[in-house]
Coordinates of C-alpha atoms in Angstrom, one line a residue:
X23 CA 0.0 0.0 0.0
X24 CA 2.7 2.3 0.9
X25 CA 4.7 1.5 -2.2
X26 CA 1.1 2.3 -4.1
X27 CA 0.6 5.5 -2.9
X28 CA 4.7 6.6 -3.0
X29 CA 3.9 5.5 -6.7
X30 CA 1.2 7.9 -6.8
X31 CA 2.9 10.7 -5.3
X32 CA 5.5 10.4 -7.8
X33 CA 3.3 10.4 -10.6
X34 CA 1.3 13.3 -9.6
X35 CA 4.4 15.1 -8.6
X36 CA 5.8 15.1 -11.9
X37 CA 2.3 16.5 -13.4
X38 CA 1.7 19.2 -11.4
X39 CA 5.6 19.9 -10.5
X40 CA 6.7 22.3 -13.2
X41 CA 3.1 24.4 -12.8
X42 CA 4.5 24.3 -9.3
X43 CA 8.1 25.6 -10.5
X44 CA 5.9 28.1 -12.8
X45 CA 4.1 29.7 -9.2
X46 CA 6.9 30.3 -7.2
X47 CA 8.8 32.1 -10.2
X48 CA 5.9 34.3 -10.5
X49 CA 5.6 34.6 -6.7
X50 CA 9.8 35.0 -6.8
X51 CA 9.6 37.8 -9.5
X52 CA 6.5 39.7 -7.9
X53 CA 7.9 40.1 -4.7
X54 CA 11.1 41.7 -5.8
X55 CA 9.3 43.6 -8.2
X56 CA 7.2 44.8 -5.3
X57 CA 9.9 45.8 -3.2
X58 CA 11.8 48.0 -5.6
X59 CA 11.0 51.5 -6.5
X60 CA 8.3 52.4 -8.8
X61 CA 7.7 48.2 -9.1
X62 CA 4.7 46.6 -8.7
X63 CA 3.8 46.3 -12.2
X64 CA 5.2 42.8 -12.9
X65 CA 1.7 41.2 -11.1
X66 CA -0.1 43.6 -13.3
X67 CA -2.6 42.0 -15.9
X68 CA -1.2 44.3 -18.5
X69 CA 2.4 42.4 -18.0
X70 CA 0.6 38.9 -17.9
X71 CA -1.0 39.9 -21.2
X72 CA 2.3 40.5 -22.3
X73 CA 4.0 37.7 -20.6
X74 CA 1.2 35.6 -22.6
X75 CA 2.3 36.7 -26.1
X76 CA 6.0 36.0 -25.1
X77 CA 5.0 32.6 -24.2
X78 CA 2.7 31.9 -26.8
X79 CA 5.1 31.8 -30.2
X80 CA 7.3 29.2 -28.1
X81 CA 4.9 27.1 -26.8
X82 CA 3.3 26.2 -30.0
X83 CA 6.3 25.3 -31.5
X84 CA 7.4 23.3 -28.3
X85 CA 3.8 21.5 -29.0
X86 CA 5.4 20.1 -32.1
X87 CA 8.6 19.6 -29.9
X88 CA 7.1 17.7 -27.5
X89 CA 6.3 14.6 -29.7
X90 CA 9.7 14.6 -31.3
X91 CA 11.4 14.7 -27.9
X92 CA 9.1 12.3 -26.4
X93 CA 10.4 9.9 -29.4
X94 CA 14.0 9.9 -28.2
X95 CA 14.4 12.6 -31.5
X96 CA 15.9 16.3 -30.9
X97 CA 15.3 19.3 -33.5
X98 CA 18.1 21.8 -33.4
X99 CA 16.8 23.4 -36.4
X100 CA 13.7 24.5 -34.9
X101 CA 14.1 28.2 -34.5
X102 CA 15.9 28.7 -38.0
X103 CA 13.1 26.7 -39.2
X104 CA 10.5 28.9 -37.9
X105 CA 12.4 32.1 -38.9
X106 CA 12.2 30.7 -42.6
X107 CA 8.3 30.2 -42.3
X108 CA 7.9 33.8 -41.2
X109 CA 10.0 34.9 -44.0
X110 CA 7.9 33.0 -46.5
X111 CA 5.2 34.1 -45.2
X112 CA 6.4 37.9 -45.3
X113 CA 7.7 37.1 -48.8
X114 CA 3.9 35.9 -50.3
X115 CA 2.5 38.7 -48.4
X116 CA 4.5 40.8 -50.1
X117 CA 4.5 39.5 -53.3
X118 CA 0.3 40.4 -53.1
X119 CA -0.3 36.8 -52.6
X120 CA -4.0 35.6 -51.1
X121 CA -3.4 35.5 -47.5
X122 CA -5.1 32.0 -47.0
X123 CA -2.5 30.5 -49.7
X124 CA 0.6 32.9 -48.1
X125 CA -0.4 30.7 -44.7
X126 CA -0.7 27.8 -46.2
X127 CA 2.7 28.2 -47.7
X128 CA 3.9 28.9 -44.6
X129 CA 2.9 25.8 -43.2
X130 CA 3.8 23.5 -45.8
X131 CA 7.2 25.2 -45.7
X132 CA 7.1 24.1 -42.1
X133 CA 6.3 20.5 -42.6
X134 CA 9.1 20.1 -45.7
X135 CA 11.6 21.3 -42.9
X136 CA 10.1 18.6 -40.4
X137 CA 10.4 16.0 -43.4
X138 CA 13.6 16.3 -44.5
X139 CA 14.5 16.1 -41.3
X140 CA 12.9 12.8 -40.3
X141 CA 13.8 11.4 -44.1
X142 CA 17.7 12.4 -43.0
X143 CA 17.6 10.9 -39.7
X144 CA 15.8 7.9 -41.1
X145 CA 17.5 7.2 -44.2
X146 CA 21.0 7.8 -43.1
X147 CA 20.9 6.4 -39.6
X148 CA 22.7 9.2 -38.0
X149 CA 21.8 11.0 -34.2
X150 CA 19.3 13.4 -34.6
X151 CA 21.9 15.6 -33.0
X152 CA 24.1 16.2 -35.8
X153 CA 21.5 16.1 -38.6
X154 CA 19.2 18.8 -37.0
X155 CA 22.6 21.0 -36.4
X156 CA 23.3 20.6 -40.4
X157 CA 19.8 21.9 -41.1
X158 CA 20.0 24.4 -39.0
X159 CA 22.6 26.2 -40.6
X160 CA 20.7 25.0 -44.1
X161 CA 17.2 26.7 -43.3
X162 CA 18.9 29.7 -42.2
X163 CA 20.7 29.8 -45.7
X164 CA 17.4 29.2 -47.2
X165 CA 15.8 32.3 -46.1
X166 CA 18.6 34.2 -46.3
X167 CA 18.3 33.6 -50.4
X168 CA 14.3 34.2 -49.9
X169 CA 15.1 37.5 -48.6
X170 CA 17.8 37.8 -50.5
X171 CA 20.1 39.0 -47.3
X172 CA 17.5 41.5 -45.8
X173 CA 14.5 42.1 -44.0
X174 CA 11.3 41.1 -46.0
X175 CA 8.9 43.7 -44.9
X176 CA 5.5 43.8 -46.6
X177 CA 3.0 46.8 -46.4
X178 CA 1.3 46.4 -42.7
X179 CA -1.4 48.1 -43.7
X180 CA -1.8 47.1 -47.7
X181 CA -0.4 43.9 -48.0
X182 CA -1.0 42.1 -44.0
X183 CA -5.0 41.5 -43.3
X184 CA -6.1 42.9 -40.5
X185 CA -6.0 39.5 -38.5
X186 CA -2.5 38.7 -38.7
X187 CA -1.8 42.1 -37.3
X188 CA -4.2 41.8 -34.4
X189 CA -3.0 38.3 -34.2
X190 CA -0.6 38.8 -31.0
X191 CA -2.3 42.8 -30.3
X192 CA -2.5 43.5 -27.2
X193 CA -4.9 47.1 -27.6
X194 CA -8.4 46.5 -26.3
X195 CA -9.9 46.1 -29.7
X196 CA -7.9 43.0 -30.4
X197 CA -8.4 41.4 -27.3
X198 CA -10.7 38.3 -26.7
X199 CA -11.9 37.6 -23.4
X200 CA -9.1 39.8 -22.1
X201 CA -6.2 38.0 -24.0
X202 CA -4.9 38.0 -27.8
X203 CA -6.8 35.9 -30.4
X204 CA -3.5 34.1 -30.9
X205 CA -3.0 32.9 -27.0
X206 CA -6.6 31.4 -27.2
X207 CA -5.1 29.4 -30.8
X208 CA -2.4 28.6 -28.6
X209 CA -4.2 27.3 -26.2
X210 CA -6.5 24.9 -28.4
X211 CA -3.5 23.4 -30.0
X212 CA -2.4 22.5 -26.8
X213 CA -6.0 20.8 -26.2
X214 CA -5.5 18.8 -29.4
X215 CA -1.9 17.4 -28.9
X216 CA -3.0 16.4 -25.2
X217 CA -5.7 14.7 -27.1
X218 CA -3.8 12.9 -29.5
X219 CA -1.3 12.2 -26.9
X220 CA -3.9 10.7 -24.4
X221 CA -6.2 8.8 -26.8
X222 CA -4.4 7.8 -30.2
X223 CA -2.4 4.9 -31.2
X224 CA 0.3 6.9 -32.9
X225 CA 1.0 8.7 -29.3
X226 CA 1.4 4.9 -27.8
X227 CA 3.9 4.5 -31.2
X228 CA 5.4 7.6 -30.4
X229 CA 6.0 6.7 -26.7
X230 CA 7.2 3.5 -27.6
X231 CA 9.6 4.2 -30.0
X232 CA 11.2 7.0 -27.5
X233 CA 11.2 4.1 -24.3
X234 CA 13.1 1.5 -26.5
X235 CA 13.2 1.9 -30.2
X236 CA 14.5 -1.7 -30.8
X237 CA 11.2 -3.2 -28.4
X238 CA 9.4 -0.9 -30.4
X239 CA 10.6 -2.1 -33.4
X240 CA 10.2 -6.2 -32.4
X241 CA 6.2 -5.0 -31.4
X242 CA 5.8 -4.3 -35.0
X243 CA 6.0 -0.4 -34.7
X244 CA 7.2 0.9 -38.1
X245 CA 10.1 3.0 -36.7
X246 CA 10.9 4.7 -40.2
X247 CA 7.4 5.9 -40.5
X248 CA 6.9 7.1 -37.0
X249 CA 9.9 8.9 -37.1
X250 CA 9.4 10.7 -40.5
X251 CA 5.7 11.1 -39.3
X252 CA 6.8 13.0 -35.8
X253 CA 8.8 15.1 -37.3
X254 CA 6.9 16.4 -39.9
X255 CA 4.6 17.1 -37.3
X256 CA 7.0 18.7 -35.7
X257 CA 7.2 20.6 -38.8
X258 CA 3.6 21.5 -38.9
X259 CA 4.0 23.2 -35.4
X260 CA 7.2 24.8 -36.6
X261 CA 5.1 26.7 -39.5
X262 CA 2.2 27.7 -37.1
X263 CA 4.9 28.9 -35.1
X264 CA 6.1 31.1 -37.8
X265 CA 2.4 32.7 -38.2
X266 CA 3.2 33.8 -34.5
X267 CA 6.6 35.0 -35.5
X268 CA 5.1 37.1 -38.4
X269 CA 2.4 38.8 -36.3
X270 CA 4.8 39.9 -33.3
X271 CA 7.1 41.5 -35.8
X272 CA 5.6 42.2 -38.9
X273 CA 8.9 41.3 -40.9
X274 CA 10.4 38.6 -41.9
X275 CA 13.5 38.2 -40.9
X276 CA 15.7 35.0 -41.6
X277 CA 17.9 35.7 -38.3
X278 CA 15.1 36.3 -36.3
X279 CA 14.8 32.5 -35.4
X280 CA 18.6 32.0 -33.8
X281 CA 18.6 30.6 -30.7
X282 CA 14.8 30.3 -30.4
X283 CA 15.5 26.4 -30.5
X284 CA 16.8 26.8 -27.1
X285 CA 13.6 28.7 -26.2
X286 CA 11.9 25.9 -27.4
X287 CA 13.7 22.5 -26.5
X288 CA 13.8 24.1 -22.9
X289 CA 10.1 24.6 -22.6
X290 CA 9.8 21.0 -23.0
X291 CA 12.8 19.8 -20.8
X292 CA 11.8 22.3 -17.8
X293 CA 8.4 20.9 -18.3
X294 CA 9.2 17.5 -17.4
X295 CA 10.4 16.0 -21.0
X296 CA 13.2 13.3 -21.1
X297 CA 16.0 14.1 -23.5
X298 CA 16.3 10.1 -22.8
X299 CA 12.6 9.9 -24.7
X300 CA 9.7 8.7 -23.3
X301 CA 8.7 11.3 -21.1
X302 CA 6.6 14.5 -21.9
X303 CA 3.3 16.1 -21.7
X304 CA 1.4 19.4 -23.2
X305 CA 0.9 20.9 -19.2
X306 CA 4.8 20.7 -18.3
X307 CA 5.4 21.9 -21.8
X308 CA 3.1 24.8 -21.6
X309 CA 4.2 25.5 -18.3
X310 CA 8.1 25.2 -19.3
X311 CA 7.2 28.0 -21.7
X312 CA 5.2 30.0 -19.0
X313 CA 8.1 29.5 -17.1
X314 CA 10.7 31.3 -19.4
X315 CA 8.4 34.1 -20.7
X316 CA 7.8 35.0 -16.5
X317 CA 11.8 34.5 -16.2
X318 CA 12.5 37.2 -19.1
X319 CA 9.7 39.8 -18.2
X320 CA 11.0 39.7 -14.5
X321 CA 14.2 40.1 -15.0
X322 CA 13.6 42.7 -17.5
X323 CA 11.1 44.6 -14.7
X324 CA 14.6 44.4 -12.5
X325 CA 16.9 45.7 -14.9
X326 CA 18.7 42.5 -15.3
X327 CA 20.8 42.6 -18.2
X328 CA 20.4 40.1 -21.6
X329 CA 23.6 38.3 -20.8
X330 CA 22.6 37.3 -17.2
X331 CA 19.1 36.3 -18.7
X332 CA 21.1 33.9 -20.9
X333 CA 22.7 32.6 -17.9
X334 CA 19.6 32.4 -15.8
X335 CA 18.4 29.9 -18.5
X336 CA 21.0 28.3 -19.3
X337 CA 21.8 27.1 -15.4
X338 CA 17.8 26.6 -15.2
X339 CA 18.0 24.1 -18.3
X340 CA 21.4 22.1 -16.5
X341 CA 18.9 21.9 -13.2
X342 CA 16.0 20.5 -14.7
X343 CA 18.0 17.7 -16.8
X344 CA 20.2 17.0 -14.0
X345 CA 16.7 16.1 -12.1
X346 CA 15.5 14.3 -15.0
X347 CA 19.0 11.8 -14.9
X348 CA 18.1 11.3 -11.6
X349 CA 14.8 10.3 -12.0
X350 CA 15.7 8.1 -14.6
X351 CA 18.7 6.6 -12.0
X352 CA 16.0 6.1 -9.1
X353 CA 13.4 4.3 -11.6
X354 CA 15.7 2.2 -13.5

């Protein structure tokens, strides 16, 4: 009975732990934001509204993270891939395409990136590691050309429609229920991956395959498949990411997606993801991203510089794999 309910404890701990970690940085954050002068605004719903966009462009593409990470994969591409959606979607905009089939673009371009690299991985048998680094530097060339070494910046009031402009607005006219349309998208995607995660075969595939890939393979799971299959869904999360991308800046800018894949894989580590595989779920995800958003608008409410901000995050992301080895060392 004892070991039953320690079993429990365990399993709810690592549920509700990172929306745990998520209060007590807010709490952290507001109470030295109270306590210095002029402060008090980090608590503020205005800055949560803000904090909320932040978080939003991450999370969905951690969403698409999440599965790949949960299948023992990794996608260091991630944030050039995204920067090279918004671009092609700037580009279309630009070039007085429709907006539906500028969008549309911009998600196929996503789930091309998220194929080629699951085909790679697949195909040549190498670590996800050094593939996703290669196409990385390859997506970023990509745009580059698209843009032909600028900014693409199409007409914001000609050439964007007014919802892709009001997409991530935080003015009162743009708001639903009291938060950007874009946040409540966010926040339905996140519905349907827990759904597909909970309730679909291809989630026990995907969970499988990031456990054991060989026991995966001998259960009849068609690795090849499931991994080009999670990545170009992967893919598809990357170029709804780059909608996001587009509407907080209104440009298209190939470098704008540098280091975003750190952004991104840490969401899902901090939330509770296994870079072992295996592990993962949408509520330490979104609460990873949550997480990071609150980390960068509290230290930016206490004057705390960019560079320490990149160390903040980068000691936060040792922590919470160093936790994760020793989870895996007490359950194995």
């Amino acid at each position: 009975m004892q070991t039953a309910a320690r079993r429990y404890f365990t399993h709810l701990m690592t549920a509700i732990g990172p929306l745990i970690a998520l209060g007590v940085v807010v709490m952290l954050f507001g109470i030295a934001d109270a306590y210095q002068p002029n402060g008090g605004k980090f608590l503020s719903f205005s800055n949560m509204q803000r904090m909320s966009v932040n978080m939003a462009t991450v999370a969905v593409a951690a969403l698409g993270m999440t599965f790949i990470i949960i299948a023992g994969g990794i996608d260091l591409s991630a944030g050039t891939a995204m920067a090279l959606c918004a671009t092609v979607l700037a580009y279309c905009l630009k070039e007085d395409m429709a907006p539906s089939l500028a969008f549309g673009l911009c998600l196929l371009t996503g789930c091309v990136c998220g194929l080629i690299n699951g085909i790679l991985i697949s195909s040549l048998r190498m670590i996800p590691f050094i593939v996703t680094l290669g196409t990385m530097s390859i997506y970023l060339g990509v745009a580059k050309l698209i843009a032909k070494e600028t900014t693409v910046r199409p007409n914001r009031l000609e050439q964007v429609p007014e919802w892709m402009r009001q997409f991530l607005s935080t003015r009162d006219d743009a708001l639903v229920f009291g938060l950007p349309f874009g946040v409540w998208i966010a926040l339905i995607l996140s519905l349907i991956v827990a759904a597909i995660l909970k309730y679909t075969v291809f989630s026990r595939h995907v969970f499988a395959l990031g456990s054991n890939e060989n026991t995966a393979r001998l259960c009849g799971i068609h690795v090849t498949r499931t991994k080009i299959l999670v990545y170009a869904v992967g893919g598809l999360f990357i170029g709804m990411a780059g909608l996001f991308q587009f509407s907080r800046l209104s440009v298209g800018n190939p470098t704008s997606g540098l280091g975003k894949e750190l952004q991104i894989i840490a969401a899902v580590v901090i939330g509770g993801g296994s870079l072992s595989g295996g592990s993962g779920t949408v509520l330490g995800t979104l609460a990873g991203a949550g997480i990071m958003a609150a980390i960068q608008s509290g230290c930016t409410q206490l004057g705390i510089s960019n560079p320490l901000q990149d160390m903040i995050l980068g000691g936060i992301i040792i922590t919470a794999v160093f936790v994760d080895q020793i989870r895996h060392r007490r359950s194995s």
